[in-house]
Short mmCIF file of C-alpha atoms in Angstrom, two decimals:
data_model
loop_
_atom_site.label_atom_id
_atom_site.label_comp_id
_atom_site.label_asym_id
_atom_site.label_seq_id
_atom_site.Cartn_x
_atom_site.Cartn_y
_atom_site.Cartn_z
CA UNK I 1387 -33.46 -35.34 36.23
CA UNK I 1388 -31.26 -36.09 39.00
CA UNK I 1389 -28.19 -36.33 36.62
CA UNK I 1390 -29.29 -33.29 35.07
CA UNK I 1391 -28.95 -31.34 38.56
CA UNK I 1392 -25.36 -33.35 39.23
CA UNK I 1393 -24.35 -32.21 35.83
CA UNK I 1394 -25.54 -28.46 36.32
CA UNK I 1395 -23.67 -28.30 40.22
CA UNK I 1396 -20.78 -29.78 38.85
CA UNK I 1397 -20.66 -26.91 35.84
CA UNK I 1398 -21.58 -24.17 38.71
CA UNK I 1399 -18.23 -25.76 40.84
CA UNK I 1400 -16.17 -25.54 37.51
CA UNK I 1401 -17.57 -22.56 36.52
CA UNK I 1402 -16.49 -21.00 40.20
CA UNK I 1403 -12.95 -22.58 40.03
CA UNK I 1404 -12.35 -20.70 36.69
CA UNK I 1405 -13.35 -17.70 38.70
CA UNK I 1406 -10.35 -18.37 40.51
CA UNK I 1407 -12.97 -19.22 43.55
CA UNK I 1408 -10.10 -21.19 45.98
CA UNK I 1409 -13.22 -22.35 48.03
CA UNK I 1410 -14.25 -23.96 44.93
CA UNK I 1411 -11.00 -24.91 44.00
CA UNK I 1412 -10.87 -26.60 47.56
CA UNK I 1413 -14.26 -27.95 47.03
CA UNK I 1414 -13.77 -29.81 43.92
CA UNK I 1415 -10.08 -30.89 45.65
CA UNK I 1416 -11.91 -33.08 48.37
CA UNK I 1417 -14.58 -34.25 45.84
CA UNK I 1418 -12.02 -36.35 43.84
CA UNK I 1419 -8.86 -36.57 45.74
CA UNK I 1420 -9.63 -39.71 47.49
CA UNK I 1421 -10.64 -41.23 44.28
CA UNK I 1422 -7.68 -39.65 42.24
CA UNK I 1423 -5.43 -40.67 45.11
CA UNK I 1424 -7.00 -44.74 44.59
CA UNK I 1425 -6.00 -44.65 40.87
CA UNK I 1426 -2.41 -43.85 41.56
CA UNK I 1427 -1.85 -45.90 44.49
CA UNK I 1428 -3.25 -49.34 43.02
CA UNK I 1429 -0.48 -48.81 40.35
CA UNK I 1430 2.81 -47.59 41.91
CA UNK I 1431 4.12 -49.15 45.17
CA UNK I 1432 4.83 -45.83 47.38
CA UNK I 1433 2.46 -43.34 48.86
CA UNK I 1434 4.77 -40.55 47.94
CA UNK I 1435 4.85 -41.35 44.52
CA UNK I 1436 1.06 -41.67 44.37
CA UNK I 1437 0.78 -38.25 46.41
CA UNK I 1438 2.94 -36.79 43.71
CA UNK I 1439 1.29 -37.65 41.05
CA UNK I 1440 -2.11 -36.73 42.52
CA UNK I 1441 -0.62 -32.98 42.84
CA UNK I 1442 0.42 -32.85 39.49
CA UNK I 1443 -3.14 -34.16 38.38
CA UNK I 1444 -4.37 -31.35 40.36
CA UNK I 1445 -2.05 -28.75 38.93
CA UNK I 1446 -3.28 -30.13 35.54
CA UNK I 1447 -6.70 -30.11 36.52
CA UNK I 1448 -6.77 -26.26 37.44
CA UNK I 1449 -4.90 -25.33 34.74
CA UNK I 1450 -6.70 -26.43 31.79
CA UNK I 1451 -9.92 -26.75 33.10
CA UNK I 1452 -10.88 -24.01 31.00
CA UNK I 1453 -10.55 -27.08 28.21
CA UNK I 1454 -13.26 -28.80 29.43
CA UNK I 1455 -15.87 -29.42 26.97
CA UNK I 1456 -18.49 -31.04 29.13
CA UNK I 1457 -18.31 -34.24 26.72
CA UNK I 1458 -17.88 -36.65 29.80
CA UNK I 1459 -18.26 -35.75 33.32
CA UNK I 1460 -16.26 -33.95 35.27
CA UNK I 1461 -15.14 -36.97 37.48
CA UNK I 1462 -14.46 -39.40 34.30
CA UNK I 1463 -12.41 -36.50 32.76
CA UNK I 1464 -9.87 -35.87 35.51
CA UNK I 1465 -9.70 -39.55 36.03
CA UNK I 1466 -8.69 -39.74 32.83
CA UNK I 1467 -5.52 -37.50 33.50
CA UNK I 1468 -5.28 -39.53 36.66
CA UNK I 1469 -4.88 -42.74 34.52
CA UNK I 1470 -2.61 -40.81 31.90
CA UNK I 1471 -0.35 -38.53 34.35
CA UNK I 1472 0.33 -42.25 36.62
CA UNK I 1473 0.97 -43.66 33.14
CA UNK I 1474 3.45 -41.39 32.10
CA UNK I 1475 4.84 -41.86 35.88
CA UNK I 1476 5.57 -45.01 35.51
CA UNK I 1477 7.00 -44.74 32.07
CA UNK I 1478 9.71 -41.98 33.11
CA UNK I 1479 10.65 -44.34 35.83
CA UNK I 1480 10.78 -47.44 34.03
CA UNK I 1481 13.79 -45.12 31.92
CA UNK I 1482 15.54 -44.74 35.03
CA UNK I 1483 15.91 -48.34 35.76
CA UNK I 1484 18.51 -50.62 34.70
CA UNK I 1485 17.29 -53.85 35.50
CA UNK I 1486 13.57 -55.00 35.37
CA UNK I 1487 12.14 -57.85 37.45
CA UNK I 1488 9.15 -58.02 35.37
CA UNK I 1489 9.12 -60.98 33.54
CA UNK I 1490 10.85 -62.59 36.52
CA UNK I 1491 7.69 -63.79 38.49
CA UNK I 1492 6.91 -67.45 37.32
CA UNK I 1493 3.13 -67.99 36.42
CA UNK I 1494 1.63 -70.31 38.27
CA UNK I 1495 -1.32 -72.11 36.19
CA UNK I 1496 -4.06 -73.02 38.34
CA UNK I 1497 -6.94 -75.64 36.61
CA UNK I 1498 -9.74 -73.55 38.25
CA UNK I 1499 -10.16 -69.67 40.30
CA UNK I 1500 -9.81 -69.63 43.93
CA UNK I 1501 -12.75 -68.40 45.40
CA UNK I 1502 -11.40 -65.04 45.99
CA UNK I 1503 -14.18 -63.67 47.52
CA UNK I 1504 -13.00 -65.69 51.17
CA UNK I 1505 -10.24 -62.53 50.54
CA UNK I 1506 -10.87 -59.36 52.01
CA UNK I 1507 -10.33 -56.36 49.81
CA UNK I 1508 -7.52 -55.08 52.10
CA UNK I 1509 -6.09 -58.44 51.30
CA UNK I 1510 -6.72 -58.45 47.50
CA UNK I 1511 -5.09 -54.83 47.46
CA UNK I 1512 -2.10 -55.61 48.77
CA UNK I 1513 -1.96 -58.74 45.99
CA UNK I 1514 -2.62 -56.04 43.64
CA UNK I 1515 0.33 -53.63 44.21
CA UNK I 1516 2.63 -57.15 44.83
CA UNK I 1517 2.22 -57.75 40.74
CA UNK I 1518 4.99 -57.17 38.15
CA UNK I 1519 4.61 -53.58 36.58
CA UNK I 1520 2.74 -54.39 33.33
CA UNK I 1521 0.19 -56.94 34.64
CA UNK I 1522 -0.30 -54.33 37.37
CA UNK I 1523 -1.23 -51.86 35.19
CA UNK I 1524 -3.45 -53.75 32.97
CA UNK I 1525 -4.79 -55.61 35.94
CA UNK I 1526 -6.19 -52.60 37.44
CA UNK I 1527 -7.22 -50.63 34.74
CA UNK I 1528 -9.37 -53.63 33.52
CA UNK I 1529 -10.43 -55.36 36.65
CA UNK I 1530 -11.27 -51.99 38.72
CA UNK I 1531 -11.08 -49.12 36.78
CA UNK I 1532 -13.78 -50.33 34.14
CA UNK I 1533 -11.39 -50.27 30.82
CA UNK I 1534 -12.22 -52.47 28.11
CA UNK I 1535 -9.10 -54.78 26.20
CA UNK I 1536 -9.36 -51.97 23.73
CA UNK I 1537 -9.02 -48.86 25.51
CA UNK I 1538 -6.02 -50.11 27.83
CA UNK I 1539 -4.29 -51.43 24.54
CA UNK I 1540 -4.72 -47.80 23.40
CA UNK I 1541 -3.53 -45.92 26.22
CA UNK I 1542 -0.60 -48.49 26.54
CA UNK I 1543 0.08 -48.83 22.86
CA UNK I 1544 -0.48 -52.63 22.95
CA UNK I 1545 -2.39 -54.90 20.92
CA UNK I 1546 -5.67 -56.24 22.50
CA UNK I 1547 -4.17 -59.69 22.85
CA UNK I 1548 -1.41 -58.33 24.68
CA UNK I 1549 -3.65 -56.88 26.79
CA UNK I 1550 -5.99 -59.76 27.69
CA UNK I 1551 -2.96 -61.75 27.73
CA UNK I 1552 -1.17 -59.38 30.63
CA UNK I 1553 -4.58 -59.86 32.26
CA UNK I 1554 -4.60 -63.49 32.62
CA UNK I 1555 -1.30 -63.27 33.66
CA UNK I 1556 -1.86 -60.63 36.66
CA UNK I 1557 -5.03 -62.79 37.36
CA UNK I 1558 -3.06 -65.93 37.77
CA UNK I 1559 -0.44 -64.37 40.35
CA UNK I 1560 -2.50 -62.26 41.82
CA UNK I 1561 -4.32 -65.83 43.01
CA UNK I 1562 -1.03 -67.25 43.49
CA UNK I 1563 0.20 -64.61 45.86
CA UNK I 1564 -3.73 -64.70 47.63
CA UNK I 1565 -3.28 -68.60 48.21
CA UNK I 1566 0.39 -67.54 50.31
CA UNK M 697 -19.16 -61.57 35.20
CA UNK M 698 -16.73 -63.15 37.20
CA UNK M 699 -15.97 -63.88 40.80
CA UNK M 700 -12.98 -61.36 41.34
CA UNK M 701 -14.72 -58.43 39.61
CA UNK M 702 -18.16 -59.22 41.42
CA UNK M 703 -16.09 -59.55 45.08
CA UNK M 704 -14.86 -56.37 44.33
CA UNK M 705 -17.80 -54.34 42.75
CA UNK M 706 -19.67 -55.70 45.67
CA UNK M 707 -16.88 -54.12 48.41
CA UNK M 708 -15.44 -51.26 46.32
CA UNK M 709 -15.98 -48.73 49.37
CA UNK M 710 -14.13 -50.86 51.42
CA UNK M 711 -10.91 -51.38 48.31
CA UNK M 712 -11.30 -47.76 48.18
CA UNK M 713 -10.45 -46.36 51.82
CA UNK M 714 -7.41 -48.69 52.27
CA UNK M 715 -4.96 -46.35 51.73
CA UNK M 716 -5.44 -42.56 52.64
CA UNK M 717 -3.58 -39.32 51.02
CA UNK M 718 -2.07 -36.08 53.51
CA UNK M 719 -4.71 -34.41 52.68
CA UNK M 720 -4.03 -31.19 54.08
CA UNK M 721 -0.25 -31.78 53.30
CA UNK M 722 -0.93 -32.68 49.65
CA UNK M 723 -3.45 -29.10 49.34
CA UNK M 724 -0.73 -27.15 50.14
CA UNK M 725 1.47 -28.49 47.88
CA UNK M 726 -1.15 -28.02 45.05
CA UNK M 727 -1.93 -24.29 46.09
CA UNK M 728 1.99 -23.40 46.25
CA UNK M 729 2.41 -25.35 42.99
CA UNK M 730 -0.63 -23.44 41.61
CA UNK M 731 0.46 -19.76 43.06
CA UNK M 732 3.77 -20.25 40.88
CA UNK M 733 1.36 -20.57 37.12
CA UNK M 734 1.46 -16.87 36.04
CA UNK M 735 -1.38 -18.00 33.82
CA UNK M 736 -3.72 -19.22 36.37
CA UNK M 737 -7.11 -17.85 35.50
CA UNK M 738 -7.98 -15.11 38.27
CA UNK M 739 -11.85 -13.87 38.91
CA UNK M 740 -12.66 -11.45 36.30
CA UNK M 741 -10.20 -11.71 33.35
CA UNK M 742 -11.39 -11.41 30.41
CA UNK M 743 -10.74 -15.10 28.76
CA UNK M 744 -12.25 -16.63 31.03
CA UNK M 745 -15.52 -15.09 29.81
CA UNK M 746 -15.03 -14.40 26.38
CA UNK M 747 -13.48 -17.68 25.47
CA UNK M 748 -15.65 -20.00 27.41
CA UNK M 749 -18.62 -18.17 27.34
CA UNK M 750 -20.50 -21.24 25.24
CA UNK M 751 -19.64 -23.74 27.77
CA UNK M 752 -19.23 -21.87 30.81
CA UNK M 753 -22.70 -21.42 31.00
CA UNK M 754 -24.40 -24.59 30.11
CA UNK M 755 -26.33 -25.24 33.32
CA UNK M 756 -28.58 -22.36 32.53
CA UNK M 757 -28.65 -22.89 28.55
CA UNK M 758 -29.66 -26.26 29.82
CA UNK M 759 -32.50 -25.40 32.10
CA UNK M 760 -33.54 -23.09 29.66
CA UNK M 761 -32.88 -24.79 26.52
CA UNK M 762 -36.51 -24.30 24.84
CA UNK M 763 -36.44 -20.67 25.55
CA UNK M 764 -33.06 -20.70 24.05
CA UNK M 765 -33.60 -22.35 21.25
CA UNK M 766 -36.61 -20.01 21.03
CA UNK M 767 -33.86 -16.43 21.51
CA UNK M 768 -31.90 -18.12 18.90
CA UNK M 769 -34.51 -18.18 16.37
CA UNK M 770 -35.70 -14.62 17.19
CA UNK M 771 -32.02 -13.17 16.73
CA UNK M 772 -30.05 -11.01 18.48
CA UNK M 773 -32.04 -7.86 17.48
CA UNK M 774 -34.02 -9.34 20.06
CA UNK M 775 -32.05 -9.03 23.37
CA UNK M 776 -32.71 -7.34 26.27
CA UNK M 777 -31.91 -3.94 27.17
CA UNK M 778 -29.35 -4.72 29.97
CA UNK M 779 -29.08 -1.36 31.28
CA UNK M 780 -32.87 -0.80 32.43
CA UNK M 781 -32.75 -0.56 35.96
CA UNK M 782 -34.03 -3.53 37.80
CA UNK M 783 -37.21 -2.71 39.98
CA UNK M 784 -39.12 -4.90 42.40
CA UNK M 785 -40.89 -7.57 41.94
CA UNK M 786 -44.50 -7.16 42.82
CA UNK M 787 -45.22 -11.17 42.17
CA UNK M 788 -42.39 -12.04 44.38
CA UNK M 789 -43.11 -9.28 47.00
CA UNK M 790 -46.80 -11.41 46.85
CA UNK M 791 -45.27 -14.66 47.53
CA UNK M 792 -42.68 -13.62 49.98
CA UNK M 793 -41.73 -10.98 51.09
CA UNK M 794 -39.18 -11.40 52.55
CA UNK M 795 -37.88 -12.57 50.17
CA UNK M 796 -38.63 -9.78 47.73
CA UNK M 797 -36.41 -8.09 50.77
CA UNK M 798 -33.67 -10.12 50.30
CA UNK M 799 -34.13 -9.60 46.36
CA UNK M 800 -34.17 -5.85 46.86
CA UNK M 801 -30.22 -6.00 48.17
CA UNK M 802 -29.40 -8.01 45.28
CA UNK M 803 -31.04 -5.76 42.81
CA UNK M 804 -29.53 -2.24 44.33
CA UNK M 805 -25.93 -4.27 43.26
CA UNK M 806 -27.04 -5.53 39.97
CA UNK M 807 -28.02 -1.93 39.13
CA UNK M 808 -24.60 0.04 40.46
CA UNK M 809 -22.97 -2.73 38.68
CA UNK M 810 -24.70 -1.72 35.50
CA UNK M 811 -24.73 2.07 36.06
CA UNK M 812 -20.90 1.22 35.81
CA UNK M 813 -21.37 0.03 32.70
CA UNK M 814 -21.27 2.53 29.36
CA UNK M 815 -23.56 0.80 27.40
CA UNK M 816 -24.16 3.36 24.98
CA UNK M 817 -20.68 2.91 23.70
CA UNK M 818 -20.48 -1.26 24.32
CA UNK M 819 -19.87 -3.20 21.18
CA UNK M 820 -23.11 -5.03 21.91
CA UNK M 821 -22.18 -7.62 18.74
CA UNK M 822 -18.63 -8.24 20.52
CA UNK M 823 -20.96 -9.29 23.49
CA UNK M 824 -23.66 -11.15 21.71
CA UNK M 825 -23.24 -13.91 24.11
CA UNK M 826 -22.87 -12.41 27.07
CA UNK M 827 -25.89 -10.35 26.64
CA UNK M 828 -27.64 -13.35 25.64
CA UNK M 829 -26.63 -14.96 28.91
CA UNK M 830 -28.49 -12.16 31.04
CA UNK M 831 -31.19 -12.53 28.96
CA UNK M 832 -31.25 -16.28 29.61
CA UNK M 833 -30.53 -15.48 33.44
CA UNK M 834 -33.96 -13.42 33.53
CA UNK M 835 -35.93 -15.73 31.48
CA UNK M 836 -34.90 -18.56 34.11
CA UNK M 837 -36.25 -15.52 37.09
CA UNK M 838 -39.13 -15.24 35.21
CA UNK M 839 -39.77 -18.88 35.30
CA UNK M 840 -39.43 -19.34 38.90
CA UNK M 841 -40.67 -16.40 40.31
CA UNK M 842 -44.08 -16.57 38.46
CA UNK M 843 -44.68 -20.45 38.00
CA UNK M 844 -42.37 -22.79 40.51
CA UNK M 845 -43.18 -20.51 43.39
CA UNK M 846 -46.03 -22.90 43.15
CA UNK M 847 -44.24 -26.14 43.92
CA UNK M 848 -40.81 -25.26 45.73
CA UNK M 849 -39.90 -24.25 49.34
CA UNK M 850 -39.42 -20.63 49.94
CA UNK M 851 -35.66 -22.03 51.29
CA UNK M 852 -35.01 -23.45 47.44
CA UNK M 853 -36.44 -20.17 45.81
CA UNK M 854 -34.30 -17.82 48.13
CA UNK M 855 -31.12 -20.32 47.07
CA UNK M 856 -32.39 -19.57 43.72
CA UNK M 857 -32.30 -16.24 43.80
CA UNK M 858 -29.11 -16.27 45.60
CA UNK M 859 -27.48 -17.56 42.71
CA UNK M 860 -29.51 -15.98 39.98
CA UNK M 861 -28.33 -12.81 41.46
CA UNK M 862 -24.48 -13.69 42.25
CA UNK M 863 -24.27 -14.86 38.66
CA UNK M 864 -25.92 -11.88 37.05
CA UNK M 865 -23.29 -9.71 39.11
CA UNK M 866 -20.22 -11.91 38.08
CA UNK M 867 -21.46 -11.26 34.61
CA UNK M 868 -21.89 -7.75 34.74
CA UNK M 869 -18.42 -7.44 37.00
CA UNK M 870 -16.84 -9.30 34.28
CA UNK M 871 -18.66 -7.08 31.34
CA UNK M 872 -17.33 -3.72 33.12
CA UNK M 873 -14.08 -4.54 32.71
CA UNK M 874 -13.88 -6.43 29.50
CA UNK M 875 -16.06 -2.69 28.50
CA UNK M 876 -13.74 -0.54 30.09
CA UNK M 877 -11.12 -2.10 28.39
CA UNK M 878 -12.34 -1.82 25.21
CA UNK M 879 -13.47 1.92 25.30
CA UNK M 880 -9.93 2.98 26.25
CA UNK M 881 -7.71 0.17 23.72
CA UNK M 882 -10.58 1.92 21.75
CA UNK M 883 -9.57 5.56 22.96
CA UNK M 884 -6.18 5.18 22.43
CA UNK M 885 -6.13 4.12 18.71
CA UNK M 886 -8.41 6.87 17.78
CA UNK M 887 -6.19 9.56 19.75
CA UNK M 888 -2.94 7.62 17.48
CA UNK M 889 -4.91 8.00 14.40
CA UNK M 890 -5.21 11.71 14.72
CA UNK M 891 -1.89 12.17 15.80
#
């Protein structure tokens, strides 16, 4: 029942923003930014960029949300666009640089996990955005964001192995760069 | 599951207030970047209602959705006569009156709105859905007016109403114009036809 009621405020919200209701526009703004704002930041280095792409997720947002089907909720759907517009981000950069340092990190192979939880998250975030682009990416989407092997290795255009392979790899620096 | 994911399910607030956004800085970039869309939907136009209608009013198809199932079956030769004027509500009145008070502003709006209204020449099939929505939006006063009266706080009820009423006048707002429209595109090609 209670996700009935969360599902019929959050249509009323979306149904006032379509109204062109700025309160509600505002409204639904504060509900997600901070979350929005998490996705982008975990994956590219800069606050700037991550602001940037947050306002274009926003833009987005407001402009189609007349497409909105109601299939998923509102929150999973825009953090889908989150996950796609920081994508594409990171993509158009990527074109822009000449020389990559991403396979340039040696792994480190460890016989057993550190016990990571001695780590505070402030810590473990900063290990995070310290990773090579891909593993990053992968890294987060899997580890925090919830994504299954499959789902990242559609979004990225990978294979699954790929994927869980990038994973290890992020999981082993990201320990690496923990230990100091 | 392992360690790492647990540590972090376990302090996720904490991962997620490390870093903060401007977030008056980054609204105002959003509502600058959004004032330059020339096809930003603004309150009233007529896609907005007309294209979304199905989903844009799922909350009350879904609080209703036995009674709408029920509509459905009965057809649309079925559907209330929007322009009867709304009178008061004796059961509410009984309940609360001041509340009936508070019902009786709503209702003098809801009834200029529809006096606006030339119903006699809307294409009621073009507006199937919208009338279907009013009827929906009465079926759901019905229900709490007569039966949940019973079992909510007069505070809930008058939020209720509150929205049952701004809804119904949104609707009608939107139905005036989308109407108005109509009659004179409507108008027009009849006066080109004779010319």
């Amino acid at each position: 029942l209670r996700e009935t009621f969360y599902i019929a405020e959050e249509q009323v919200l979306v149904n006032r923003c379509l109204d062109g209701d700025e309160q509600a526009q505002y409204e639904l703004y504060q509900k997600y930014v901070q979350a929005m704002y998490n996705v982008a930041i975990r994956m590219v280095h800069y606050s700037e960029d991550a602001e940037d792409i947050v306002q274009e997720v926003f833009v987005k947002v407001f402009r189609k949300l007349d497409s909105f089907q109601g299939e998923s909720t509102l929150g999973a759907w825009i953090k889908k666009i989150t996950v796609n517009t920081t994508l594409n981000f990171i993509r158009k950069r990527k074109h822009k640089q000449t020389t990559s340092i991403e396979d340039s990190m040696e792994v480190p192979v460890f016989e057993e996990d550190i016990d990571t939880s001695e780590f505070s998250m402030a810590q473990i975030h900063c290990a995070i955005k310290q990773l090579p682009e891909r593993c990053r990416v992968v890294l987060n989407l899997y580890l925090i964001e919830g994504y299954q092997h499959q789902e990242i290795a559609s979004i990225l255009g990978i294979t699954v192995s790929t994927s869980k392979t990038q994973y290890r790899r992020g999981r082993m620096l990201l320990q690496d760069i923990l230990r100091g | 599951m392992d360690k790492l994911k647990k540590h972090i399910e376990k302090n996720r607030p904490a991962l997620d207030r490390i870093e903060q956004p401007d977030m008056d800085r980054l609204w105002s970039n959003i509502r600058k970047e959004l004032a330059k869309e020339k096809g930003t939907p603004k309150k009233g136009e007529l896609k907005v209602v007309t294209e979304k209608r199905g989903r844009r009013f799922t909350l009350w198809a879904m609080a209703m959705a036995a009674s709408f199932a029920l509509v459905i079956g009965l057809g649309v030769g079925y559907l209330m006569n929007p322009q009867v004027t709304e009178s008061a509500d004796f059961n509410l009145a009984n309940y609360a009156p001041s509340l009936e008070k508070e019902a009786a502003n709503y209702r003098k709006l809801v009834n200029a709105k529809k006096e606006e209204i030339n119903f006699q020449q809307l294409d009621t099939l073009a507006f199937t859905e919208v009338l279907q929505e009013l009827k929906e939006l009465d079926k759901e006063y019905d229900h709490w007016t007569k039966d949940v009266p019973q079992y909510v706080q007069e505070q809930e009820l008058l939020e209720f109403l509150q929205r049952h009423y701004e809804q119904k006048i949104r609707i009608l707002e939107i139905l005036s114009k989308v109407a108005s429209c109509q009659l004179s595109a409507r108008s027009k090609q009849n006066s080109a036809l004779k010319n």
